[in-house]
PDB file of C-alpha atoms in Angstrom:
ATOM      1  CA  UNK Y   1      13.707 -29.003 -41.838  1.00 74.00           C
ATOM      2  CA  UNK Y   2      13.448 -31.086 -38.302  1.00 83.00           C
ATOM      3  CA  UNK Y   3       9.853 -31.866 -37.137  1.00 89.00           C
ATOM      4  CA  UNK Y   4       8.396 -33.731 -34.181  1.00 93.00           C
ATOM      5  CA  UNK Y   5       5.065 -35.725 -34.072  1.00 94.00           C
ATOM      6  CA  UNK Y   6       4.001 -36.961 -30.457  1.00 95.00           C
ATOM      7  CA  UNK Y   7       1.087 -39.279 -31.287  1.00 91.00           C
ATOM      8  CA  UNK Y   8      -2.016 -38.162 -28.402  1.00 91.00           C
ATOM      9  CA  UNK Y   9      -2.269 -35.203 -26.851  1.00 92.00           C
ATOM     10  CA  UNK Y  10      -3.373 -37.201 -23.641  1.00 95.00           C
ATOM     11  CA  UNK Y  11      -2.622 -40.258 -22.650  1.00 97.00           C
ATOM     12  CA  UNK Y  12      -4.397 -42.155 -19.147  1.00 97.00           C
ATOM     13  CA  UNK Y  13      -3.021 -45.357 -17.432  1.00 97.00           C
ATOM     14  CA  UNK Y  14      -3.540 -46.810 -14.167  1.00 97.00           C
ATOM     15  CA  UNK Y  15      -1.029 -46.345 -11.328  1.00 97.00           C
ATOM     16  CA  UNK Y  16       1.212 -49.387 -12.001  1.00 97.00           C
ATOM     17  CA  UNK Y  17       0.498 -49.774 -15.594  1.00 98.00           C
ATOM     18  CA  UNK Y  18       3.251 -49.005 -18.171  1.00 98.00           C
ATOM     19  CA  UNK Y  19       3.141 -45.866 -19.396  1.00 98.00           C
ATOM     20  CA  UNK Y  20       4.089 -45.420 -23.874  1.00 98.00           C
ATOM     21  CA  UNK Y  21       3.924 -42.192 -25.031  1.00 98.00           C
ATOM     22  CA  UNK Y  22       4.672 -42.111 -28.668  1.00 97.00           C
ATOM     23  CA  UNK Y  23       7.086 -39.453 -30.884  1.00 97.00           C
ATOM     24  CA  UNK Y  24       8.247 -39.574 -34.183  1.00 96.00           C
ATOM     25  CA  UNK Y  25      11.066 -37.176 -35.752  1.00 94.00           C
ATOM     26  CA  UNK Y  26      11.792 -35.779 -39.096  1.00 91.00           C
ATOM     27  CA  UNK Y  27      15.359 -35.012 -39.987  1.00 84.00           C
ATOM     28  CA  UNK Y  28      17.663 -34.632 -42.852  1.00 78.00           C
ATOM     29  CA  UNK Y  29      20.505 -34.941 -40.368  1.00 78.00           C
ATOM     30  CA  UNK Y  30      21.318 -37.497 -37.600  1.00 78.00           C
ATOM     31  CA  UNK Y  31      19.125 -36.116 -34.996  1.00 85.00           C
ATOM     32  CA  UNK Y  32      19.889 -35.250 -31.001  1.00 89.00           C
ATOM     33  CA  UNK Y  33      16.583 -36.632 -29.327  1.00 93.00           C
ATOM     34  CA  UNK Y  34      14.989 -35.443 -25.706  1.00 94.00           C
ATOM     35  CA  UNK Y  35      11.904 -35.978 -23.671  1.00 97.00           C
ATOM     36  CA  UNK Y  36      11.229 -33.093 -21.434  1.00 96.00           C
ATOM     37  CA  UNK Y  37       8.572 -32.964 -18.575  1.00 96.00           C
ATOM     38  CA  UNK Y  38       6.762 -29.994 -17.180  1.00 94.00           C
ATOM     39  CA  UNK Y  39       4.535 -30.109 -14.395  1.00 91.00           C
ATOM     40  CA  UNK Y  40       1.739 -27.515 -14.267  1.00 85.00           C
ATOM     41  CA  UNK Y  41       2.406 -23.875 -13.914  1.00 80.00           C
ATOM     42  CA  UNK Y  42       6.631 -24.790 -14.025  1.00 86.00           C
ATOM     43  CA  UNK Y  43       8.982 -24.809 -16.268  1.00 88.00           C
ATOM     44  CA  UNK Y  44      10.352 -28.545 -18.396  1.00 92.00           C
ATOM     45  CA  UNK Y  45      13.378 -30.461 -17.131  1.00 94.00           C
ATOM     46  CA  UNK Y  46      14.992 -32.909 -19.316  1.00 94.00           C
ATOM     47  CA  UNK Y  47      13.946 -36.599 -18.662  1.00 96.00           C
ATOM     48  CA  UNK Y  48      16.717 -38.455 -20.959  1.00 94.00           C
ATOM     49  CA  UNK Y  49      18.771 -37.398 -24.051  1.00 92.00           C
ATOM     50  CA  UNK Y  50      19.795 -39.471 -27.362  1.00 91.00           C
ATOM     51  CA  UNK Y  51      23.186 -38.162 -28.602  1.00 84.00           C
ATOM     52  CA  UNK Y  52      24.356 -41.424 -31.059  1.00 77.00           C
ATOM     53  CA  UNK Y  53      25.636 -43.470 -27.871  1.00 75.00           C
ATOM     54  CA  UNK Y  54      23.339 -46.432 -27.483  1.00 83.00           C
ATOM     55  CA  UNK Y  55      20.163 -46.611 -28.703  1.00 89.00           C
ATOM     56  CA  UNK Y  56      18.016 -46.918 -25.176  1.00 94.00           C
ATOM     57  CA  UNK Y  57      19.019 -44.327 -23.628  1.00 94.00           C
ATOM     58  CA  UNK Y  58      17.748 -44.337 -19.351  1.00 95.00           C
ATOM     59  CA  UNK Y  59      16.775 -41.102 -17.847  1.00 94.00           C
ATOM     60  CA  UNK Y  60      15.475 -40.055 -14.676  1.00 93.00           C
ATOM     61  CA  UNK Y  61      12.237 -41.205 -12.532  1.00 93.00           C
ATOM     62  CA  UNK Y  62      12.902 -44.573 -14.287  1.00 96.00           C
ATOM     63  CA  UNK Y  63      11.738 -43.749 -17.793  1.00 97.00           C
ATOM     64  CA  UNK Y  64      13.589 -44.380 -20.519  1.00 97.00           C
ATOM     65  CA  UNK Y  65      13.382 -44.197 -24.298  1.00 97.00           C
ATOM     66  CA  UNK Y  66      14.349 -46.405 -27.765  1.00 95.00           C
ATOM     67  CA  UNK Y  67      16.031 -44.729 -30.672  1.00 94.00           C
ATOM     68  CA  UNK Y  68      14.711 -46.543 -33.611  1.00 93.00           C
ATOM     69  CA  UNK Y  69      16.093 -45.257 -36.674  1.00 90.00           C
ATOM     70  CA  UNK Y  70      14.331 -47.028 -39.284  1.00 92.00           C
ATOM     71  CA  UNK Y  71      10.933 -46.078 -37.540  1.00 93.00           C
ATOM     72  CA  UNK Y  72      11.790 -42.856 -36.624  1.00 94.00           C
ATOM     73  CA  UNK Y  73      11.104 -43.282 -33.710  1.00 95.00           C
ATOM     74  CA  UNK Y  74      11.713 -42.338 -29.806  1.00 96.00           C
ATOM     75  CA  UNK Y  75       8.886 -43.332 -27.991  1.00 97.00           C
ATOM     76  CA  UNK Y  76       9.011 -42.627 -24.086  1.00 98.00           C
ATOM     77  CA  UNK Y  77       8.416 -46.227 -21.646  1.00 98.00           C
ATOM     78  CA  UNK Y  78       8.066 -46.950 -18.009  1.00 98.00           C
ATOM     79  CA  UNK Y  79       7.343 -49.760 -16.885  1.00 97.00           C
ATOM     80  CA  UNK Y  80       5.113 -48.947 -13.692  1.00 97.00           C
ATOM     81  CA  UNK Y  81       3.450 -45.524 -13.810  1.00 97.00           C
ATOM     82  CA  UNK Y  82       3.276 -43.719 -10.536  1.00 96.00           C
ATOM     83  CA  UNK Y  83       0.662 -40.829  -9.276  1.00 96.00           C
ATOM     84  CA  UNK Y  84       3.773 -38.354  -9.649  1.00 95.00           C
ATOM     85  CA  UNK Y  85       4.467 -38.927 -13.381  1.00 96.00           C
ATOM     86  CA  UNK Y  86       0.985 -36.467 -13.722  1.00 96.00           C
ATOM     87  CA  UNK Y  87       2.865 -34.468 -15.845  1.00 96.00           C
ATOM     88  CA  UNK Y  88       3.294 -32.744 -19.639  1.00 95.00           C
ATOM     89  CA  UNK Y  89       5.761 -34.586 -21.563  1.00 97.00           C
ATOM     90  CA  UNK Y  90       7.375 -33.166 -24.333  1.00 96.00           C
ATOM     91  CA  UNK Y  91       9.356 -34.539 -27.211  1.00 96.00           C
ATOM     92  CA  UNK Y  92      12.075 -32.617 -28.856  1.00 94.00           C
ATOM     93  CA  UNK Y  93      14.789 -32.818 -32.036  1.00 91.00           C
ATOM     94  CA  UNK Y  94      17.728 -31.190 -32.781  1.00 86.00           C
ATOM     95  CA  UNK Y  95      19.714 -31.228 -35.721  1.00 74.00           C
ATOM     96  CA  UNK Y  96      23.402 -32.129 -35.383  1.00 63.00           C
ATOM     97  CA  UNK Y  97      25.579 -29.084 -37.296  1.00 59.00           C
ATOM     98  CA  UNK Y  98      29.320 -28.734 -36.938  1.00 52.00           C
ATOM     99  CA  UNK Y  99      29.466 -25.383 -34.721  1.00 53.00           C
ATOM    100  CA  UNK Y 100      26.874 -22.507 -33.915  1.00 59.00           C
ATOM    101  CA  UNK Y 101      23.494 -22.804 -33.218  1.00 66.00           C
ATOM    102  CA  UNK Y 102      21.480 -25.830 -33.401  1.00 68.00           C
ATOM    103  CA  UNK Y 103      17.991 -25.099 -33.830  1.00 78.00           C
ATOM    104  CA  UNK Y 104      15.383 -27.420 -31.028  1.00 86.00           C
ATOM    105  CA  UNK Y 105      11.727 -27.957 -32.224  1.00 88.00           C
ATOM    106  CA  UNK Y 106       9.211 -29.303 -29.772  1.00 92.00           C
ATOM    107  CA  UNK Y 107       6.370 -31.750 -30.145  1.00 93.00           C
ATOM    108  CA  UNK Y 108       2.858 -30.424 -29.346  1.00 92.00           C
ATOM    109  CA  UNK Y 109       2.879 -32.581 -25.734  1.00 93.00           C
ATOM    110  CA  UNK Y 110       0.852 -35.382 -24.761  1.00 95.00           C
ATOM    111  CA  UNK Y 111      -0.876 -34.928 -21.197  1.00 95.00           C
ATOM    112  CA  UNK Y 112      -0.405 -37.819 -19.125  1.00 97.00           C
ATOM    113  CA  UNK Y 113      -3.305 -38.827 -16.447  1.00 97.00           C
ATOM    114  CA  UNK Y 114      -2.459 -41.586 -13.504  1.00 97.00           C
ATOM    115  CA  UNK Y 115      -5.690 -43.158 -12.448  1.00 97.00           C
ATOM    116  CA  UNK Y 116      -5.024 -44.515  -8.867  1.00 95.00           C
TER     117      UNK Y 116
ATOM    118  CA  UNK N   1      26.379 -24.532 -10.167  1.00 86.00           C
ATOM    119  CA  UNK N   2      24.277 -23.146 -13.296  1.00 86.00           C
ATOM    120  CA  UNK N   3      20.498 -21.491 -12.091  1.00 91.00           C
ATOM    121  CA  UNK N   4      18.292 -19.369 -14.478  1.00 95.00           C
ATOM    122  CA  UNK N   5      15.934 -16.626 -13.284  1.00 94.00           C
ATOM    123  CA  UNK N   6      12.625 -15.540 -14.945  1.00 95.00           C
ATOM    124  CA  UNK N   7      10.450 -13.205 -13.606  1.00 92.00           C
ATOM    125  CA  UNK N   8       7.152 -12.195 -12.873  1.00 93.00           C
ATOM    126  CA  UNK N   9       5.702 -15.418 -12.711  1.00 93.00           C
ATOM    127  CA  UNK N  10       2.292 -14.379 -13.534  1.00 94.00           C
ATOM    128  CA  UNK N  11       1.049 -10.784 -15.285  1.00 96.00           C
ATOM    129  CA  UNK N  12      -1.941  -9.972 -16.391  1.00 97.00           C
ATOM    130  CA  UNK N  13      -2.255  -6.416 -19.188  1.00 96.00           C
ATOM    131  CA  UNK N  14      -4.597  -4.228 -20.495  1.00 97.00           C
ATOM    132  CA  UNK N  15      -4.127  -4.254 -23.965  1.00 97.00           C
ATOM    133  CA  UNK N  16      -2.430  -2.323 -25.846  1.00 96.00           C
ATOM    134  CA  UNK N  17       0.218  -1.614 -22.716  1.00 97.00           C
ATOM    135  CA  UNK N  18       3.735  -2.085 -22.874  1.00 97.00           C
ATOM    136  CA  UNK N  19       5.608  -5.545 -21.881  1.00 96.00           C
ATOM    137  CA  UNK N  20       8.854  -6.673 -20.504  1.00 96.00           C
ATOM    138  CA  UNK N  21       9.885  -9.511 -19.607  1.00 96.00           C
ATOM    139  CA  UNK N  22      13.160 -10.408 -17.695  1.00 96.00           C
ATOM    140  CA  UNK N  23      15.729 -13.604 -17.831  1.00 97.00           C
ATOM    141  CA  UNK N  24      18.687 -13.948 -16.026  1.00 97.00           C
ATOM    142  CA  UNK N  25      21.585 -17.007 -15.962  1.00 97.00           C
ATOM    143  CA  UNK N  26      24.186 -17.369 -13.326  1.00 95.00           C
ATOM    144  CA  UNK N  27      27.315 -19.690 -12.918  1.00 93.00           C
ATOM    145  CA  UNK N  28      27.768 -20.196 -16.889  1.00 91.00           C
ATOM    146  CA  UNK N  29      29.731 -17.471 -19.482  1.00 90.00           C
ATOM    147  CA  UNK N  30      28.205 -16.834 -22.822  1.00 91.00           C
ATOM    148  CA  UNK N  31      25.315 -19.025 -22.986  1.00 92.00           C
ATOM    149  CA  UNK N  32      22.670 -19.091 -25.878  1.00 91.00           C
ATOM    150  CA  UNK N  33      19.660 -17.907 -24.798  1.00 94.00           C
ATOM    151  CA  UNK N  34      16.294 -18.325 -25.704  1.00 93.00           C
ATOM    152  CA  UNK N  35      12.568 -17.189 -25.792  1.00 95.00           C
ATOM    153  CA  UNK N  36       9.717 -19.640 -26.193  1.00 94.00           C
ATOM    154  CA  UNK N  37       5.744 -19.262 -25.985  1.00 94.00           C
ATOM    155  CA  UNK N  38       3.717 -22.038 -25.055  1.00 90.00           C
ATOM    156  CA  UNK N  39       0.116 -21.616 -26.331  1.00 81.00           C
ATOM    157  CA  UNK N  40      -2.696 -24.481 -24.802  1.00 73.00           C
ATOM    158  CA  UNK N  41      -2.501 -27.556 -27.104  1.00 69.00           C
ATOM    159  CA  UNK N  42       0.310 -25.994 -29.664  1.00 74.00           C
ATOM    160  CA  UNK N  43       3.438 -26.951 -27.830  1.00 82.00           C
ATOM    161  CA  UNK N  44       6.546 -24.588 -27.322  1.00 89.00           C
ATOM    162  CA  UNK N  45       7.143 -21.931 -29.984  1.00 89.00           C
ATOM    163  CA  UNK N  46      10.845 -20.934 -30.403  1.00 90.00           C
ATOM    164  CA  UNK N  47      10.291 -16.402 -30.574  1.00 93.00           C
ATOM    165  CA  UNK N  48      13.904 -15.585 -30.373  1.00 93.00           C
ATOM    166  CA  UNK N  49      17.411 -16.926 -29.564  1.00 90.00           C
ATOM    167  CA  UNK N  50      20.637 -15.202 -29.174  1.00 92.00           C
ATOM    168  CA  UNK N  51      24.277 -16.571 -29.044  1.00 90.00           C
ATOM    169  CA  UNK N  52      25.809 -13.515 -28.036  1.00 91.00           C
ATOM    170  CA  UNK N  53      25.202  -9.683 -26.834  1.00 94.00           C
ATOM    171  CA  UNK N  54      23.685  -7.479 -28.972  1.00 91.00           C
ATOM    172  CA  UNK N  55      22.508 -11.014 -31.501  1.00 92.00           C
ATOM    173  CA  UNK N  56      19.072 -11.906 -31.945  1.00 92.00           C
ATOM    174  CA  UNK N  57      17.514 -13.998 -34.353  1.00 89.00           C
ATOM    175  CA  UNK N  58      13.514 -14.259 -34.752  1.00 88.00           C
ATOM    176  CA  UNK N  59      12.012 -17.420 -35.351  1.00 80.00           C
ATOM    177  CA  UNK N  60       8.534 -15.895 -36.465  1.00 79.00           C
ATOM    178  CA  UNK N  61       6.872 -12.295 -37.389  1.00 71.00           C
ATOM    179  CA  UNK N  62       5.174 -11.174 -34.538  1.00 80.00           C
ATOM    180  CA  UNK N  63       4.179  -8.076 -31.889  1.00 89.00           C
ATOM    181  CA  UNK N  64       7.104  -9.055 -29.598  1.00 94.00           C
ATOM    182  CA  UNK N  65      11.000  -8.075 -29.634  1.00 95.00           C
ATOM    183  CA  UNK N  66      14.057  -9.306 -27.587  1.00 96.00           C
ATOM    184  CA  UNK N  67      17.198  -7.892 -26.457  1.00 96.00           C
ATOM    185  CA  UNK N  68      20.238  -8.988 -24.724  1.00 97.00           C
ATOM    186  CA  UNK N  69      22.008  -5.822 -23.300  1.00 96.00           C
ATOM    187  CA  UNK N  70      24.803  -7.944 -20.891  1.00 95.00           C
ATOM    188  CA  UNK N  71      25.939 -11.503 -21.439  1.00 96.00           C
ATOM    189  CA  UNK N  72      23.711 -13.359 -19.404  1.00 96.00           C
ATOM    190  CA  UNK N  73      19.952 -10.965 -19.508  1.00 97.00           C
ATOM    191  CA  UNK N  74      17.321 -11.949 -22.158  1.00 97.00           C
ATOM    192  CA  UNK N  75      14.549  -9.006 -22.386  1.00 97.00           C
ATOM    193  CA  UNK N  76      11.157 -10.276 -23.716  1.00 97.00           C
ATOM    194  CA  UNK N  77       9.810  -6.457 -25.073  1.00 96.00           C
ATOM    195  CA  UNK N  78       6.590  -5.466 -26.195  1.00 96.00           C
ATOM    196  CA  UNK N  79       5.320  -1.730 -27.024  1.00 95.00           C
ATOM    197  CA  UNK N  80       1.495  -2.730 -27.593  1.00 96.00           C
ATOM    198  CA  UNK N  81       0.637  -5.663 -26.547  1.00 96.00           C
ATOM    199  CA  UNK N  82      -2.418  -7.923 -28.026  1.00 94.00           C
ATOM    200  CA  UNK N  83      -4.917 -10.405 -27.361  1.00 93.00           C
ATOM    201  CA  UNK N  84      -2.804 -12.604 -28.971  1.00 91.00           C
ATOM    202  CA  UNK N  85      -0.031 -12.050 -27.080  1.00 93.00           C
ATOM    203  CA  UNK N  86      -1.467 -14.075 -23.901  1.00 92.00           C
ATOM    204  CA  UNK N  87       0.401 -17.628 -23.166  1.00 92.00           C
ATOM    205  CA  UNK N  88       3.131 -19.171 -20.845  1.00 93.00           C
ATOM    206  CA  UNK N  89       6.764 -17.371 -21.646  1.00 96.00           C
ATOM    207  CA  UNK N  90       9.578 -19.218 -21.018  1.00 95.00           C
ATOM    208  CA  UNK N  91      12.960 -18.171 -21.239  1.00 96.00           C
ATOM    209  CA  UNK N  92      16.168 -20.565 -21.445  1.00 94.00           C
ATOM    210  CA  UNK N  93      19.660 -21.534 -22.351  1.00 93.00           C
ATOM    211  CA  UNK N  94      21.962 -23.566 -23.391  1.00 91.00           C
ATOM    212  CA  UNK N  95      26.032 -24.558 -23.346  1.00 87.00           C
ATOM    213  CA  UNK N  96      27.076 -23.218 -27.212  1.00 83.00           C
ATOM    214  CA  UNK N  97      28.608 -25.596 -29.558  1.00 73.00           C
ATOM    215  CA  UNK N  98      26.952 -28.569 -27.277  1.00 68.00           C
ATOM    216  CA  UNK N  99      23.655 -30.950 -27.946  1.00 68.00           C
ATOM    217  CA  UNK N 100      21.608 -28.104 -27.583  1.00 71.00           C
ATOM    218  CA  UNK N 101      20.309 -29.538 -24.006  1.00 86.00           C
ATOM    219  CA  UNK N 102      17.841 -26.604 -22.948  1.00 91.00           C
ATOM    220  CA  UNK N 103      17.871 -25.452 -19.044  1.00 93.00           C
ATOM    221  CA  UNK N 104      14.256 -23.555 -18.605  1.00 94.00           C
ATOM    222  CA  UNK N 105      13.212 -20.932 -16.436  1.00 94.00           C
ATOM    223  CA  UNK N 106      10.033 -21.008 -14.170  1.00 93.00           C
ATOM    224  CA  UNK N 107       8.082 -19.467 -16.820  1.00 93.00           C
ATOM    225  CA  UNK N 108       5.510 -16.013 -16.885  1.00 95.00           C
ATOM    226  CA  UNK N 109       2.136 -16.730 -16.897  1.00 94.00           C
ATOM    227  CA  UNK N 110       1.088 -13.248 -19.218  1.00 95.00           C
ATOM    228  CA  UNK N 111      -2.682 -12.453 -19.461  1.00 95.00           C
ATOM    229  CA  UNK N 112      -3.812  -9.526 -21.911  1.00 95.00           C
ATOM    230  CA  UNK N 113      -7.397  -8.361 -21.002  1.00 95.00           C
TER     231      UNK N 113
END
């Protein structure tokens, strides 16, 4: 069984600041890794992906994430937060299977405030 | 290019009344869809996915169904619905046989009174 743990369920940090928002991942299978975001009342859009290609992987709006295997870990980093990163983020796993469906579990969220 | 469609946005039910809730994808053939409920401080809740008409698989007992009556429609049925029942619905899909990146709908904002 996959599982997700995203470490605070809100996180605040001053516009400018770097913003860390923490996951960890349970698999018994080399994992697929995402960070979604949702703003309020919207659907999520994927941020950044890990598929076994290199271990930071960059996504959009300049945040990007480190696989860390040993940790198990894929924590979410940008280095200067701005007032439009107000937003749900969302970590996710998937376990890699050779055909059909591939199961995605979801992290509870963690809320992130910018503080101008 | 690839859009998905979800409507209402918002509902609001008496209890007890019936529910449906529609999903649409254009520009892609034979996508996996999904249903997931997003509940205040629980995350996203997988309630159904199919990979083909006619095939759904639940991920949890519950008052809801789905259906998939043409290749790219998702249904979101209920025949009672509860209390329970209230939360953000979002429907979604994916490219089979890929890394299972997710493409989400608006979402429907259901209230049951």
């Amino acid at each position: 069984a996959q599982s997700v743990t995203q470490l605070g369920s809100h996180v605040s940090v001053s516009e400018g600041a770097l913003v860390l928002l923490r996951c960890n991942y349970s698999s018994s299978v080399p994992p697929y890794l995402f960070w979604y975001v949702q703003y309020p009342n919207q659907g999520l859009q994927l941020l950044l992906k890990y598929t076994s290609a290199a271990t930071l992987v960059k996504g959009i709006n300049g945040f990007e994430a480190e696989f860390k295997k040993s940790e198990t870990s894929f924590h979410l980093t940008k280095p200067s937060a701005h007032m439009s990163d107000a937003a749900e983020y969302f970590c996710a796993v998937s376990d890699r299977r050779s055909g059909g469906y591939q199961k995605v579990t979801f992290g509870t969220g963690t809320k992130l405030q910018v503080i101008p | 290019s690839q859009t998905i469609h979800q409507w209402p946005a918002t509902l609001v039910q008496p209890v007890g009344s019936p529910l449906s809730l529609e999903c649409t994808v254009e520009g892609t053939s034979n996508p996996n869809l999904y249903w997931y409920r997003q509940a205040a401080g629980r995350g996203l809740q997988l309630l159904f996915y199919s990979v083909g008409i006619g095939q759904i698989s639940s991920e949890v007992p519950q008052n809801l169904s789905a259906s998939r009556p043409q290749d790219r429609q998702f249904i979101l049925s209920s025949k009672k619905l509860l209390l329970s029942d209230s939360g953000f619905y979002l429907c979604a899909w994916s490219v089979p046989g890929g890394n299972e990146k997710l493409f989400f709908g608006s979402g429907t904002q259901l209230s049951v009174l």
